[in-house]
Amino acid sequence: MTKPLSPADAVPESDDGSSAFPYLTDAQIDQIAKIANERTFADGEALWEIGDRNASFYVIRNGAVDIRQRLHDGDCVTIVQHKERGFTGDVDLLSGKSAVVEGRAHGAVSALEVCPERLRRLVVADSGLSDVILTAFFARRQALLAAGLGNLMLLGSRYSQNTFRIREFLERNSRPFRWVDLDADEDAAALLEGFGVAIEDTPVVVSADGDIYRNPGIEDMARCLGLSAVNDDRIHDVIVVGAGPAGLAASVYAASEGLDVVALDAVAPGGQASTSSKIENYLGFPTGISGRELAQRAQVQAEKFGAALSAPRGALSLDCSCPNTYKIDVGDGESVRGRAVVIASGAQYRRLPLAQAERFEGQGVYFGATAMEARLCAGEEVIVIGGGNSAGQAAVYLSGHAKHVHVMVRSEGLERTMSKYLIDRIDALGNTTLHTYTEVSNIFGEDRLERIETHCKKTGEKTLRDIRNLFVFIGAAPNTDWLNGCVALDEKGFVITGRDIPESELDAEKWLDHRPSLLETSLPRIFAAGDIRSGSTKRVASAVGEGSISVQFIHQALAR
């Protein structure tokens, strides 16, 4: 049975050539026809199914194609219908990830079929078609995410740490899903009964095929969705460890220049930048851009040029014993090998030094301020700890959702640590208060965070506040444990590069023909970029710059 979506849920169909559903010109169709196969489909025949990997790209010659989503009761909904001159697909066509929707012929259909590899070559070679196709792909995925039109259903309580963990994973990896809040959705009990799931088994994830995953781990979800695959038989030109701004920039530039690139990230593309609600001082975006959107666009850009991104897939250890290639253990008995490595693994959030802090992570204690966290604290008071730009961006964003925002810093103010435009923005907000010389001294709660104790260092006064939302931006520690002592680190654990490397850290036999370049570490062909690098400025723009520049040095190193 197929039924249409309600107007509130459906992705809007366009007849006006919008960015999500444009129509191609005769010249564009003729260009695509040069690399395409002519195909015909009977009414109701599948062009591809949900879960298919490496589905083809289709341009509709005659007839129409229904883009559908299967519901968990066996029914289908039609999301949009592609008509003559329209084309199918979204960002998963570039990456080879499993399709989240299916395509069915509506009446007799004739179409041009282009395989993913030819599509990638097309969008690189033809900038005009690239603009049309990639803009549509990106807009379609954003619409699916906003409407919750994915092939997964998540049933879990908003007060569950594990529910938050799965939601965060799916959202940061741009996988559309429907969330059923067990505490608010009137259909929740019936759904659990229908799936034969007990409340103690939640959270559960249900696929469109009826597969049920009870409180799954992130690694299990990644394997199910095909997000973390690696090729351990191949020797890549470059392994990029970390897909934050530095790693994504290195991936884009290296892949665009013909290098074979694989990028790994332990969580999701974007790194810590993807948790920023709005970046307003990044060059070229005068109205600002969210860290997540910046990361999603960079990921599409990297995959357009052929880079392979695998997440969540962290680097567990670096084997630097082979003189010609480096090997990185990525878990599950698998590894990746490459001739050069870019270390862009960034930093880990610093946790509060309080006994119950870890217990309340995702249940009132948060390390990012995105739309997901904002929805959880709408209309309530929140506390933001920290005096850097991340804290400032969070305070400004949350002020539009929360009843009141308390910004707490241990110092005398924000001038030394935060950009002036953010300080001015906070000063102008009517529902935000800055508390100087103040820190969080304790937190309390049962199932979730309920109260926060703050301590004013200047007066010694302690105050107990009935606030249930705490956003922590107190810095980060370098993520370098996996390096196994292979490269030189500074006293804080950041990677030393270029001229700053002590002579004692350089093996004379490995540096016979040159000295380490600007971003090169104490081992040849291993580079560091972004927050992980000793002396970096910890800004998105500089991380992107370093990731981009590293490719120039990689070319030089590989040519030796």
XYZ file of C-alpha atoms in Angstrom:
560
model
C 0.000 0.000 0.000
C 1.287 3.467 -0.861
C -0.049 6.574 0.797
C 1.000 10.201 0.414
C 2.633 12.138 3.197
C 0.757 14.889 4.930
C 1.726 18.399 3.750
C 3.529 18.963 7.048
C 5.769 15.930 6.566
C 6.413 15.706 2.845
C 9.398 17.070 1.024
C 7.789 19.698 -1.228
C 7.589 18.896 -4.923
C 8.694 21.733 -7.135
C 7.568 22.801 -10.572
C 9.596 25.983 -10.576
C 13.125 24.647 -10.919
C 13.984 24.994 -7.222
C 17.412 24.058 -5.907
C 16.193 20.711 -4.505
C 14.221 19.566 -7.568
C 15.445 21.397 -10.666
C 14.770 20.449 -14.256
C 17.678 19.909 -16.637
C 18.045 21.705 -19.959
C 18.295 19.908 -23.313
C 22.001 20.718 -23.440
C 22.576 19.281 -19.959
C 20.648 16.113 -20.781
C 22.624 15.689 -24.016
C 25.860 16.020 -22.042
C 24.768 13.349 -19.554
C 23.586 11.057 -22.376
C 27.189 10.763 -23.612
C 28.141 8.703 -20.545
C 24.768 7.108 -19.762
C 22.911 3.920 -20.591
C 19.328 4.026 -21.861
C 16.984 2.167 -19.499
C 13.257 1.405 -19.409
C 11.143 0.397 -16.422
C 7.617 -0.960 -16.171
C 5.026 0.597 -13.884
C 5.905 -0.187 -10.259
C 9.373 -1.556 -11.070
C 12.167 -0.584 -8.700
C 15.017 1.552 -9.980
C 16.705 0.912 -6.628
C 15.712 -0.284 -3.151
C 16.266 1.088 0.336
C 19.623 -0.156 1.566
C 21.161 -0.521 -1.894
C 24.741 0.681 -2.061
C 26.146 2.293 -5.191
C 22.689 2.958 -6.634
C 22.729 4.684 -10.026
C 21.815 8.236 -10.980
C 18.819 8.559 -13.299
C 17.613 11.364 -15.559
C 13.918 10.934 -16.416
C 13.247 10.989 -20.165
C 9.575 9.939 -20.066
C 7.187 9.011 -17.277
C 7.792 9.657 -13.592
C 9.649 8.112 -10.647
C 8.194 8.047 -7.136
C 10.723 8.513 -4.340
C 9.326 6.531 -1.444
C 10.006 5.678 2.150
C 8.852 2.434 3.734
C 7.111 2.810 7.063
C 7.542 0.386 9.894
C 3.968 -0.897 9.541
C 4.750 -2.092 6.004
C 3.141 0.840 4.216
C 4.992 3.242 1.930
C 4.858 7.001 1.640
C 5.675 8.966 -1.470
C 8.086 11.760 -0.608
C 8.341 13.384 -4.030
C 7.814 12.484 -7.663
C 10.523 13.131 -10.236
C 9.086 13.929 -13.652
C 10.470 14.374 -17.158
C 13.790 16.305 -17.102
C 14.166 15.681 -13.374
C 16.856 13.492 -11.847
C 17.174 11.151 -8.887
C 19.641 10.843 -6.021
C 21.147 12.592 -3.025
C 24.553 12.782 -1.332
C 24.809 9.020 -0.791
C 25.367 8.569 -4.539
C 28.797 10.173 -4.130
C 29.861 8.136 -1.113
C 28.428 4.714 -1.936
C 26.521 4.576 1.347
C 23.241 2.678 1.557
C 20.206 4.435 0.075
C 17.697 5.779 2.615
C 14.797 5.931 0.133
C 13.636 3.823 -2.808
C 12.758 4.753 -6.391
C 9.764 3.206 -8.203
C 8.531 3.738 -11.749
C 5.201 5.555 -11.902
C 3.846 4.310 -15.207
C 6.206 3.306 -17.995
C 9.549 5.064 -17.580
C 12.512 5.659 -19.842
C 15.628 7.109 -18.232
C 19.332 7.723 -18.601
C 21.342 5.666 -16.100
C 24.776 6.818 -14.854
C 26.797 4.666 -12.469
C 28.301 6.374 -9.357
C 31.870 6.348 -10.678
C 30.867 8.073 -13.910
C 28.717 10.523 -11.949
C 31.709 11.511 -9.794
C 33.793 12.083 -12.925
C 30.976 14.132 -14.441
C 30.589 16.513 -11.500
C 34.344 17.077 -11.456
C 34.610 17.689 -15.198
C 31.477 19.811 -15.753
C 31.176 22.693 -13.292
C 27.732 23.744 -14.560
C 26.183 20.327 -14.048
C 28.110 19.958 -10.805
C 26.462 23.081 -9.400
C 22.960 21.878 -10.290
C 23.392 18.266 -9.160
C 25.322 18.831 -5.933
C 23.077 21.709 -4.832
C 20.053 19.462 -5.321
C 21.701 16.509 -3.549
C 22.580 18.608 -0.528
C 19.147 20.273 -0.334
C 17.378 16.915 -0.569
C 19.373 15.418 2.282
C 18.710 18.486 4.438
C 14.988 18.142 3.733
C 15.014 14.455 4.697
C 16.868 15.244 7.913
C 14.492 18.065 8.835
C 11.395 15.949 8.180
C 12.744 12.809 9.879
C 12.161 10.818 6.681
C 14.708 8.077 7.133
C 14.559 4.302 6.980
C 15.310 4.075 10.714
C 13.086 4.564 13.727
C 14.582 5.270 17.138
C 12.409 4.566 20.188
C 13.857 5.971 23.386
C 13.367 8.321 26.283
C 14.570 11.893 26.078
C 16.042 11.327 29.546
C 18.128 8.340 28.445
C 21.844 8.824 27.994
C 21.888 6.024 25.422
C 19.053 7.595 23.425
C 21.010 10.845 23.293
C 24.127 8.933 22.208
C 22.317 7.302 19.262
C 20.508 10.490 18.236
C 23.766 12.420 18.275
C 25.471 9.738 16.177
C 22.716 9.674 13.542
C 22.384 13.451 13.318
C 26.115 14.133 13.132
C 26.458 11.493 10.404
C 23.510 12.984 8.450
C 21.382 9.822 8.607
C 17.648 10.677 8.490
C 15.564 8.928 11.147
C 12.277 9.184 13.014
C 12.566 9.580 16.785
C 9.729 8.323 18.968
C 10.041 9.939 22.393
C 8.819 7.373 24.911
C 7.974 10.152 27.359
C 5.831 12.207 25.001
C 4.662 10.226 21.962
C 1.159 8.780 22.416
C 1.940 5.946 19.973
C 5.057 4.828 21.858
C 3.484 2.053 23.940
C 1.692 0.537 20.952
C 4.867 0.640 18.857
C 6.903 -1.112 21.550
C 4.244 -3.790 21.881
C 4.033 -4.213 18.114
C 7.780 -4.729 17.867
C 7.817 -7.053 20.876
C 10.193 -4.790 22.758
C 10.153 -4.312 26.536
C 10.767 -0.880 28.011
C 13.976 -2.124 29.623
C 15.311 -2.975 26.146
C 15.130 0.626 25.015
C 16.464 2.562 23.284
C 15.895 0.449 20.204
C 16.511 1.160 16.535
C 14.189 -0.437 13.984
C 15.068 -0.600 10.303
C 12.542 -0.429 7.476
C 13.125 -4.178 6.985
C 11.999 -4.836 10.565
C 15.456 -5.531 12.010
C 15.517 -4.530 15.686
C 18.665 -3.334 17.448
C 18.331 -3.187 21.227
C 20.459 -0.419 22.751
C 23.008 -0.753 19.929
C 26.560 0.472 20.190
C 27.761 3.142 17.818
C 30.058 0.666 16.076
C 27.100 -1.682 15.487
C 25.053 1.147 13.992
C 27.933 2.202 11.763
C 28.359 -1.323 10.390
C 24.608 -1.631 9.830
C 24.569 1.627 7.850
C 27.800 0.943 5.989
C 29.475 4.076 7.323
C 32.736 2.664 8.644
C 33.999 0.420 5.848
C 37.711 0.528 5.052
C 39.879 -1.193 2.443
C 42.726 -2.890 4.285
C 44.204 -4.390 1.088
C 44.955 -1.034 -0.513
C 47.937 1.263 0.000
C 46.554 4.794 -0.139
C 48.561 7.854 -1.043
C 47.284 9.675 2.041
C 45.569 8.660 5.270
C 43.875 11.577 6.995
C 43.174 10.880 10.665
C 40.381 13.161 11.815
C 37.636 14.707 9.674
C 37.315 18.095 11.338
C 38.010 21.293 9.360
C 41.733 20.478 8.976
C 41.168 16.862 7.949
C 38.328 17.682 5.563
C 40.394 20.442 3.925
C 43.328 18.056 3.478
C 40.961 15.449 2.006
C 39.382 17.909 -0.446
C 42.675 19.305 -1.726
C 44.495 15.972 -1.876
C 41.650 14.191 -3.679
C 41.111 17.118 -6.080
C 44.768 16.830 -7.075
C 44.490 13.155 -7.908
C 45.776 11.554 -4.715
C 44.119 8.413 -3.327
C 42.725 9.578 0.032
C 41.013 7.858 2.930
C 39.852 9.933 5.908
C 38.964 8.473 9.297
C 37.053 10.006 12.180
C 36.233 8.455 15.543
C 32.794 10.129 15.712
C 31.574 11.902 12.573
C 32.768 14.344 9.920
C 33.137 17.855 11.299
C 34.980 17.273 14.558
C 34.304 19.725 17.362
C 33.435 22.415 14.832
C 30.267 20.489 13.931
C 28.901 21.150 17.427
C 29.063 24.908 16.899
C 25.628 26.418 16.285
C 26.877 29.332 14.184
C 30.297 30.481 12.984
C 30.121 34.140 11.981
C 33.770 35.070 11.420
C 34.621 32.446 8.800
C 35.671 34.053 5.531
C 32.982 34.127 2.857
C 29.961 33.590 5.093
C 28.832 37.082 6.180
C 25.581 35.752 7.675
C 27.361 32.861 9.372
C 27.128 29.104 8.928
C 26.601 26.321 11.429
C 29.545 24.053 12.061
C 27.461 21.051 11.059
C 26.453 22.522 7.699
C 30.045 23.528 7.003
C 31.150 19.972 7.751
C 28.392 18.424 5.622
C 29.280 20.630 2.671
C 32.983 19.818 3.049
C 32.210 16.101 3.203
C 30.219 16.254 -0.033
C 33.053 18.243 -1.592
C 35.657 15.643 -0.561
C 33.529 12.746 -1.809
C 32.893 14.595 -5.079
C 36.628 14.386 -5.780
C 36.803 10.728 -4.769
C 38.018 10.808 -1.164
C 36.726 7.928 0.974
C 35.406 8.948 4.412
C 34.931 6.358 7.128
C 33.236 7.262 10.416
C 32.998 6.377 13.167
C 36.358 4.747 12.665
C 39.031 5.920 15.049
C 42.757 5.376 14.855
C 43.809 3.028 17.651
C 47.532 2.910 16.976
C 50.161 3.922 14.437
C 52.708 1.408 13.167
C 55.720 3.376 11.941
C 58.124 0.445 11.620
C 57.879 0.045 7.830
C 60.169 2.466 5.927
C 57.873 3.005 2.921
C 54.321 2.867 4.271
C 52.545 3.615 7.525
C 49.840 1.387 8.981
C 47.032 2.492 11.301
C 45.029 0.024 13.361
C 41.322 0.957 13.140
C 39.870 -1.903 15.209
C 37.929 -5.077 14.392
C 41.172 -6.615 13.197
C 41.389 -4.111 10.344
C 43.956 -1.512 9.393
C 44.602 1.079 6.710
C 47.936 1.664 5.011
C 49.274 4.757 3.324
C 52.419 6.376 2.001
C 51.696 9.618 3.877
C 49.624 10.539 6.933
C 47.944 13.769 7.994
C 47.352 13.877 11.744
C 44.230 16.001 12.182
C 42.696 14.146 15.121
C 42.057 17.354 17.043
C 41.272 17.337 20.719
C 38.915 15.721 23.197
C 36.488 17.705 25.316
C 37.667 18.400 28.834
C 35.196 16.941 31.323
C 34.106 18.618 34.514
C 36.168 17.364 37.491
C 32.990 16.403 39.345
C 31.926 12.963 40.543
C 28.593 12.788 38.693
C 29.534 14.689 35.553
C 29.968 11.630 33.326
C 26.716 10.117 34.577
C 24.722 13.128 33.359
C 26.358 13.478 29.929
C 23.491 13.604 27.458
C 21.050 13.944 30.354
C 21.609 17.580 31.158
C 25.358 17.911 30.591
C 26.254 18.739 26.980
C 29.419 19.549 25.004
C 27.749 21.075 21.965
C 24.932 23.518 21.311
C 23.125 22.384 18.172
C 19.448 22.212 17.293
C 19.155 18.857 19.060
C 20.354 20.205 22.411
C 18.381 23.434 21.961
C 15.147 21.458 21.625
C 15.888 19.624 24.863
C 16.219 22.829 26.898
C 13.592 25.007 25.192
C 11.962 27.435 27.640
C 14.314 26.506 30.500
C 17.298 28.166 32.143
C 20.745 26.994 31.071
C 24.317 27.472 32.235
C 27.201 27.803 29.769
C 30.685 27.323 31.238
C 33.656 28.743 29.389
C 35.080 31.965 28.019
C 36.171 31.011 24.506
C 34.435 31.446 21.168
C 32.702 28.068 21.400
C 31.066 29.131 24.654
C 30.130 32.493 23.184
C 28.552 30.952 20.093
C 26.628 28.534 22.299
C 25.341 31.310 24.562
C 24.133 33.402 21.638
C 22.414 30.449 19.978
C 20.796 29.114 23.144
C 19.462 32.548 24.048
C 16.987 32.112 21.207
C 15.594 28.923 22.741
C 16.170 29.057 26.493
C 14.366 31.140 29.093
C 17.658 32.515 30.401
C 21.349 31.828 29.734
C 23.951 32.122 32.503
C 27.526 32.382 31.191
C 30.072 31.502 33.866
C 33.812 32.126 33.708
C 36.532 31.729 36.333
C 38.329 34.898 35.222
C 37.461 38.581 35.423
C 35.771 38.669 32.014
C 35.733 37.596 28.394
C 38.033 40.131 26.731
C 41.163 37.956 26.713
C 39.559 34.780 25.398
C 36.546 35.640 23.208
C 36.131 37.533 19.929
C 34.725 41.025 20.380
C 31.724 40.457 18.116
C 30.563 37.652 20.412
C 31.139 39.730 23.558
C 29.063 42.547 22.041
C 26.345 40.102 21.038
C 26.151 38.649 24.550
C 26.058 42.119 26.107
C 23.112 43.024 23.891
C 21.026 39.966 24.762
C 18.203 40.576 27.204
C 18.089 37.053 28.622
C 21.803 36.402 29.195
C 23.867 37.098 32.331
C 27.654 36.930 32.643
C 28.955 35.625 35.985
C 32.666 36.323 36.495
C 34.979 34.576 38.993
C 32.393 31.759 39.065
C 32.645 28.013 38.588
C 30.373 24.991 38.898
C 31.234 23.221 42.139
C 28.670 20.380 42.178
C 25.759 18.908 40.259
C 22.812 16.838 41.488
C 19.958 14.734 40.137
C 18.315 11.329 39.939
C 17.539 10.154 36.385
C 18.947 13.386 34.924
C 20.593 16.625 35.987
C 18.257 18.623 38.243
C 20.298 21.156 40.230
C 23.638 22.921 39.870
C 25.772 24.412 42.632
C 27.957 27.375 41.653
C 30.787 28.967 43.590
C 31.882 32.597 43.357
C 35.636 32.627 43.988
C 35.630 36.335 44.748
C 33.063 36.221 47.563
C 33.240 32.543 48.509
C 29.457 32.322 48.170
C 27.875 29.083 46.963
C 24.502 29.115 45.210
C 22.225 26.135 44.490
C 20.240 26.667 41.292
C 17.327 24.580 39.964
C 18.812 24.435 36.482
C 18.725 21.228 34.456
C 20.949 22.107 31.501
C 24.705 22.601 31.630
C 26.831 23.309 28.539
C 30.546 22.721 29.040
C 33.201 24.513 26.932
C 36.292 24.440 29.136
C 38.903 23.514 26.567
C 40.202 20.276 25.159
C 43.089 17.852 25.466
C 45.033 16.653 22.399
C 43.909 13.347 20.922
C 47.359 11.830 20.473
C 47.256 8.598 22.525
C 47.103 6.519 19.336
C 50.468 7.774 18.067
C 52.430 5.308 20.215
C 55.354 7.663 20.667
C 56.117 7.623 16.938
C 56.265 11.418 16.599
C 57.542 14.163 18.895
C 55.007 15.847 21.186
C 55.270 18.966 23.320
C 54.825 19.023 27.099
C 51.025 19.268 26.708
C 50.806 16.386 24.252
C 50.378 18.365 21.013
C 52.303 17.340 17.874
C 55.461 19.361 17.174
C 56.147 20.244 13.532
C 58.741 21.901 11.318
C 61.484 23.995 12.836
C 60.098 23.562 16.349
C 61.099 19.884 16.445
C 64.135 19.425 18.736
C 67.180 18.043 16.937
C 67.279 15.197 19.440
C 63.889 13.967 18.160
C 65.090 13.554 14.560
C 66.535 10.236 13.384
C 69.505 11.195 11.218
C 69.068 8.163 8.924
C 65.507 9.216 8.069
C 66.411 12.843 7.359
C 69.389 12.527 5.033
C 68.040 14.559 2.102
C 65.911 17.277 3.751
C 64.638 18.703 7.025
C 60.994 18.568 8.196
C 58.783 20.954 6.248
C 56.490 23.493 7.922
C 53.789 20.979 8.942
C 55.884 17.808 8.905
C 56.435 15.898 12.138
C 59.554 14.155 13.379
C 58.789 11.304 10.950
C 59.009 11.837 7.174
C 55.675 11.956 5.310
C 53.658 12.365 8.489
C 52.118 15.817 8.854
C 49.983 17.540 11.481
C 47.280 20.153 10.917
C 44.663 21.943 12.974
C 44.114 21.859 16.721
C 46.376 18.833 17.203
C 49.452 20.782 16.115
C 51.604 22.463 18.740
C 51.284 26.225 18.424
C 48.106 26.223 16.301
C 45.618 29.060 16.800
C 42.595 26.797 17.456
C 40.368 28.487 14.864
C 38.361 26.913 12.031
C 39.936 29.136 9.377
C 43.505 28.338 10.414
C 42.699 24.608 10.613
C 41.325 24.702 7.064
C 44.424 26.597 5.945
C 46.803 24.106 7.519
C 44.920 21.129 6.102
C 45.059 22.686 2.644
C 48.743 23.618 2.866
C 49.710 20.140 4.037
C 48.868 18.750 0.580
C 51.652 20.818 -1.019
C 54.165 19.246 1.355
C 52.677 15.771 0.791
C 53.326 16.085 -2.949
C 56.931 17.077 -2.264
C 57.431 14.225 0.175
C 55.919 11.579 -2.105
C 58.094 12.770 -4.986
C 61.340 12.165 -3.096
